[in-house]
Short mmCIF file of C-alpha atoms in Angstrom, two decimals:
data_model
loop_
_atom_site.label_atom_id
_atom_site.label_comp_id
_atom_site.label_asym_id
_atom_site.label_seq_id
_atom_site.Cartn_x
_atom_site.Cartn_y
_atom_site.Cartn_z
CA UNK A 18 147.19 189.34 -1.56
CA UNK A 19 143.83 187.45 -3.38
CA UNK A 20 142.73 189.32 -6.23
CA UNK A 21 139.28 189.40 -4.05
CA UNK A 22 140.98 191.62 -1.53
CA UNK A 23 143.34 193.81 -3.79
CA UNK A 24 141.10 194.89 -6.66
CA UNK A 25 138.27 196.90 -3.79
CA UNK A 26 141.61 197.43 -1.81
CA UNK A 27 142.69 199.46 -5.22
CA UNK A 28 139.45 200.71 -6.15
CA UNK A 29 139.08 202.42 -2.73
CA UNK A 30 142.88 203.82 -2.58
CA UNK A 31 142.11 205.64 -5.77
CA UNK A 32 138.84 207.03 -5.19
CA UNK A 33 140.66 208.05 -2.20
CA UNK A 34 143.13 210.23 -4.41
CA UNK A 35 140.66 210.97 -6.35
CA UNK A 36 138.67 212.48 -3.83
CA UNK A 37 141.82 214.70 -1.94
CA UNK A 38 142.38 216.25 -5.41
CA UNK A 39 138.81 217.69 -5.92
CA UNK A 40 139.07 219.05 -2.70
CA UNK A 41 135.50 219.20 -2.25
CA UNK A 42 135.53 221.23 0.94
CA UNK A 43 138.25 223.25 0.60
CA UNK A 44 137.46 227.26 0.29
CA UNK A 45 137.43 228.73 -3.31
CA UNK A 46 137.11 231.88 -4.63
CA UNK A 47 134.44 233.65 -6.68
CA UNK A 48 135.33 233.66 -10.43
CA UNK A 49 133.68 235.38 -13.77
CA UNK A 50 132.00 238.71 -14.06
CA UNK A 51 130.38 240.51 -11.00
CA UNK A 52 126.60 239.32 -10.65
CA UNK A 53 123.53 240.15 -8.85
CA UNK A 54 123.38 236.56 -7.82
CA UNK A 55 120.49 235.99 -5.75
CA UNK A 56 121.14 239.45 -3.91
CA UNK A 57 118.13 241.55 -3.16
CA UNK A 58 119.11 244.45 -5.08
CA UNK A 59 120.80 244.23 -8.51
CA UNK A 60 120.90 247.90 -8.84
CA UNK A 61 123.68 248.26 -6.00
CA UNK A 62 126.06 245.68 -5.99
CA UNK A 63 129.46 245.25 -3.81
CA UNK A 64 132.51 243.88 -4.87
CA UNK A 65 134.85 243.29 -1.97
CA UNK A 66 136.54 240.63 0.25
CA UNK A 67 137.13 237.40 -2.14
CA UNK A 68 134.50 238.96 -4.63
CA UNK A 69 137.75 240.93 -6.20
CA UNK A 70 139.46 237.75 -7.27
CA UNK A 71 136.58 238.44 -10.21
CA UNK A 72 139.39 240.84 -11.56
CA UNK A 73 141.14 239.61 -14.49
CA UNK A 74 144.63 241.33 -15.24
CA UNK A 75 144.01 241.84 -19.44
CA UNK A 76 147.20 241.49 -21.16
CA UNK A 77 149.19 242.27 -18.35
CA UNK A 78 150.14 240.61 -14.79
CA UNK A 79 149.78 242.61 -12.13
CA UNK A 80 147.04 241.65 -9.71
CA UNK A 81 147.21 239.87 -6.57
CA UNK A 82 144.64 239.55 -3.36
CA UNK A 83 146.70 239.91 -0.43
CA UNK A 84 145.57 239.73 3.54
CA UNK A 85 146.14 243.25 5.16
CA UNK A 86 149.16 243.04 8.07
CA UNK A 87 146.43 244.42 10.80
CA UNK A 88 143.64 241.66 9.72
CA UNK A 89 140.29 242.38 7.74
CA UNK A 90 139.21 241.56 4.43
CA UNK A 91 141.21 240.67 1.32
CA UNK A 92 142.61 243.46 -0.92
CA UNK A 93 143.57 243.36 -4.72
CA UNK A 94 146.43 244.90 -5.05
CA UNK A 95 147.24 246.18 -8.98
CA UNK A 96 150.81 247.23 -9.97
CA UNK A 97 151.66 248.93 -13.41
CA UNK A 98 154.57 249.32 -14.88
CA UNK A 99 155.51 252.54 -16.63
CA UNK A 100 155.87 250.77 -20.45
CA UNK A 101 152.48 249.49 -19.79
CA UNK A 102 150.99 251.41 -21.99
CA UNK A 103 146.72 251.03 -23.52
CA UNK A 104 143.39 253.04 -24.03
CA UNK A 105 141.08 250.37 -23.93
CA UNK A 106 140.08 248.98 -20.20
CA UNK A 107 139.74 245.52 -21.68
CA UNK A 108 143.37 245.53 -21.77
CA UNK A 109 144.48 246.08 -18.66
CA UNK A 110 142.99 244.97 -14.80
CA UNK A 111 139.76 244.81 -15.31
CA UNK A 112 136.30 243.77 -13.15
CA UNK A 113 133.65 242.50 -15.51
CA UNK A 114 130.06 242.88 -15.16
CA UNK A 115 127.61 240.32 -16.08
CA UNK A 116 124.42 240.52 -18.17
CA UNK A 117 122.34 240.91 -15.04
CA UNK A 118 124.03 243.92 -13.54
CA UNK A 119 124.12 245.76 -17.40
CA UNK A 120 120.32 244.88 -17.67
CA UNK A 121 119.59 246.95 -14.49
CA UNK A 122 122.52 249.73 -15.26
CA UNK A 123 121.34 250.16 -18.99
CA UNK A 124 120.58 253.69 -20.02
CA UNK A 125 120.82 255.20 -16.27
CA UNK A 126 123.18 257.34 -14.26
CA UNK A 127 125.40 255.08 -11.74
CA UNK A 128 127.35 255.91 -9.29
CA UNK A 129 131.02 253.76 -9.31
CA UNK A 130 132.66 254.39 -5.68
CA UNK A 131 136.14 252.55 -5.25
CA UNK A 132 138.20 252.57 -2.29
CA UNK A 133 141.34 252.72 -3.06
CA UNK A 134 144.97 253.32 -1.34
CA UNK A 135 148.53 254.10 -2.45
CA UNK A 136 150.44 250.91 -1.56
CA UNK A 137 154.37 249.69 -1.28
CA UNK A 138 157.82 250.93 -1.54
CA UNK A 139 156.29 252.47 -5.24
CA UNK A 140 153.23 253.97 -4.09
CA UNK A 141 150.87 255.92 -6.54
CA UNK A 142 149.57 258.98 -6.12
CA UNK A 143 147.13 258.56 -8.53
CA UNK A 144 144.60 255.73 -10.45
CA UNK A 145 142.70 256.52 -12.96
CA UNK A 146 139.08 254.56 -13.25
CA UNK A 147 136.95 253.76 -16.51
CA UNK A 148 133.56 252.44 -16.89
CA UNK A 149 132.93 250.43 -20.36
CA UNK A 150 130.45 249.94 -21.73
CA UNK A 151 130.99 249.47 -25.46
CA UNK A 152 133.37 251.30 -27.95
CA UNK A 153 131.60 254.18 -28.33
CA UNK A 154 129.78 254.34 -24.54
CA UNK A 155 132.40 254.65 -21.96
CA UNK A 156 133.27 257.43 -19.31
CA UNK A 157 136.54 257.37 -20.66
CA UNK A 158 139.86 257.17 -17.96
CA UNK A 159 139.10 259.36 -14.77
CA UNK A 160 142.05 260.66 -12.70
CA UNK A 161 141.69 260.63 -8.82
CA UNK A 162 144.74 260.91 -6.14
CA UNK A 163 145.01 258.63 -3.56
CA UNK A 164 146.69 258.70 -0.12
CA UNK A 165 148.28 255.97 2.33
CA UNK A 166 144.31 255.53 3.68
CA UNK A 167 141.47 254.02 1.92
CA UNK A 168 139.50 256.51 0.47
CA UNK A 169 136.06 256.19 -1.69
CA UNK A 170 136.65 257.42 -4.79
CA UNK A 171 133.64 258.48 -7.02
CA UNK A 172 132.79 258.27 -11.29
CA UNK A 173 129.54 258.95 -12.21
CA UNK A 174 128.25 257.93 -16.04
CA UNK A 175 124.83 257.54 -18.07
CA UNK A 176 125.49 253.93 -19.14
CA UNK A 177 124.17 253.51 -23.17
CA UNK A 178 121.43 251.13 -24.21
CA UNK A 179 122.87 248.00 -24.61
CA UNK A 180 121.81 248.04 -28.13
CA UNK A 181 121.93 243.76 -29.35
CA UNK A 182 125.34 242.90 -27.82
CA UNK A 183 125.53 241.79 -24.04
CA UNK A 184 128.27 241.21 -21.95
CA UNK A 185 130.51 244.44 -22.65
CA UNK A 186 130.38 245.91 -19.61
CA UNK A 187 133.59 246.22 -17.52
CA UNK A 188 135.07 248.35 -14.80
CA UNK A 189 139.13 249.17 -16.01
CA UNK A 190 141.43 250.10 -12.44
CA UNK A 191 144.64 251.44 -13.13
CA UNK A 192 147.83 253.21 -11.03
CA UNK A 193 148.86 255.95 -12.99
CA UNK A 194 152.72 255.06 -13.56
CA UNK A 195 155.17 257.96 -15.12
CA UNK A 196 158.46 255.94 -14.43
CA UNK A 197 159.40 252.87 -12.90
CA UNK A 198 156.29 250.93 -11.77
CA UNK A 199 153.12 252.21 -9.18
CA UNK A 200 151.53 250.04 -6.69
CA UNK A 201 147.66 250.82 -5.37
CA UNK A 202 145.08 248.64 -3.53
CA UNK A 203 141.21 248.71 -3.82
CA UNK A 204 139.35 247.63 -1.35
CA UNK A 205 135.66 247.26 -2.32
CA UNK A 206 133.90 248.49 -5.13
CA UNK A 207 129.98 249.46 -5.56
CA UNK A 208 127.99 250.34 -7.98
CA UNK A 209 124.60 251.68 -8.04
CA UNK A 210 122.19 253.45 -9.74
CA UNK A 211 120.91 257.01 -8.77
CA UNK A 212 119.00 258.11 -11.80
CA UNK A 213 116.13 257.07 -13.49
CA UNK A 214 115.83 254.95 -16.85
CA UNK A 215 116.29 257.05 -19.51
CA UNK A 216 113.50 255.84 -22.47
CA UNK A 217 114.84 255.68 -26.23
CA UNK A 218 113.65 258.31 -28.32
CA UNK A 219 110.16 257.14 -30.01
CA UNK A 220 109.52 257.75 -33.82
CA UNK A 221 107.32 260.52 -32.89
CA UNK A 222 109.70 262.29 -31.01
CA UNK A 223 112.30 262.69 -33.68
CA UNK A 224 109.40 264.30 -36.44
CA UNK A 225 109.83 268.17 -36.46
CA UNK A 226 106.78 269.83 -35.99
CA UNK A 227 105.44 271.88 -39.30
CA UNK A 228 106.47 275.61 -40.03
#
């Protein structure tokens, strides 16, 4: 073949490659913290369907987004073994929240619901749930049961001011696991607020008055 005919010949064959490995219209999923983005209300946000692939699994691996056997929308499914063993939500599953959604949470009651399910041949009976916020603002590890339905599951906490750091906030998701290993799913997750701002304290307010 003339060099006139093989070198485009080439040039299109790899763009060609090129192009199949970018994949530019095939589907992919959400990643990075949970976000308002563009939604009309960023003080009640949804995570559900491919939105959970924003979990991250910590230092462990345990999380996978499975298709139910009767249809619907995707579920994460989080499995813990019993030797998996931590305090701090940052180092286990984890959804994290971006700046947006702690800007409109700071220094408020919300309202975490989670629907959750026991799941598999190792089925837990109970998750516990923990809303961080920064070392010393969390609502610490909640216990709830769970069933072989989806459930809503509910932890209420007065977020703290987010002070000069940003970008702390999290959501931690565990199966409580005494032996072996425990299995749960969680279907969607919202959170809202359902209490006012609460102000910092001004100067004024902390001078006792005379006598």
């Amino acid at each position: 073949m003339r060099d006139r005919y093989f070198f485009p010949l080439a040039a299109t064959v790899a763009a060609a490659f090129v192009f199949m490995a970018l994949q530019p219209f095939a589907h992919r999923a959400p990643r990075g913290p949970l976000s308002c983005g563009g939604c009309a209300n960023a003080e009640d946000v949804t995570a559900a369907g491919d939105q959970l692939h924003r979990f991250v699994p910590g230092s462990f691996d345990g999380l996978a987004i499975i298709d139910p056997p009767g249809g619907g929308p995707a579920v994460l499914r989080i499995t813990r073994l019993a030797d998996q063993v931590y305090d701090d939500p940052r180092f286990g599953p984890h959804l994290p929240i971006a700046e947006d959604l702690e800007y409109a949470f700071e220094s408020r009651e919300i309202e975490v619901i989670i629907e959750a399910r026991a799941s598999g041949d190792f089925a837990a009976s109970e998750f516990e749930a923990d809303y961080y916020a920064k070392p010393e603002g969390e609502s610490g590890w909640r216990t709830f049961t769970l069933t072989q339905e989806f459930a809503p599951r509910r932890v209420t906490f007065t977020t703290p001011p987010r002070g000069d750091a940003e970008g702390n906030d999290l959501l931690g998701i565990r199966p409580v696991a005494p032996d072996k290993r425990r299995v749960m799913e969680v279907r969607s997750i919202r959170i809202h607020a359902i209490g006012p701002k609460v102000k910092p304290p001004t100067p004024a307010d902390s001078v006792l008055p005379p006598g």
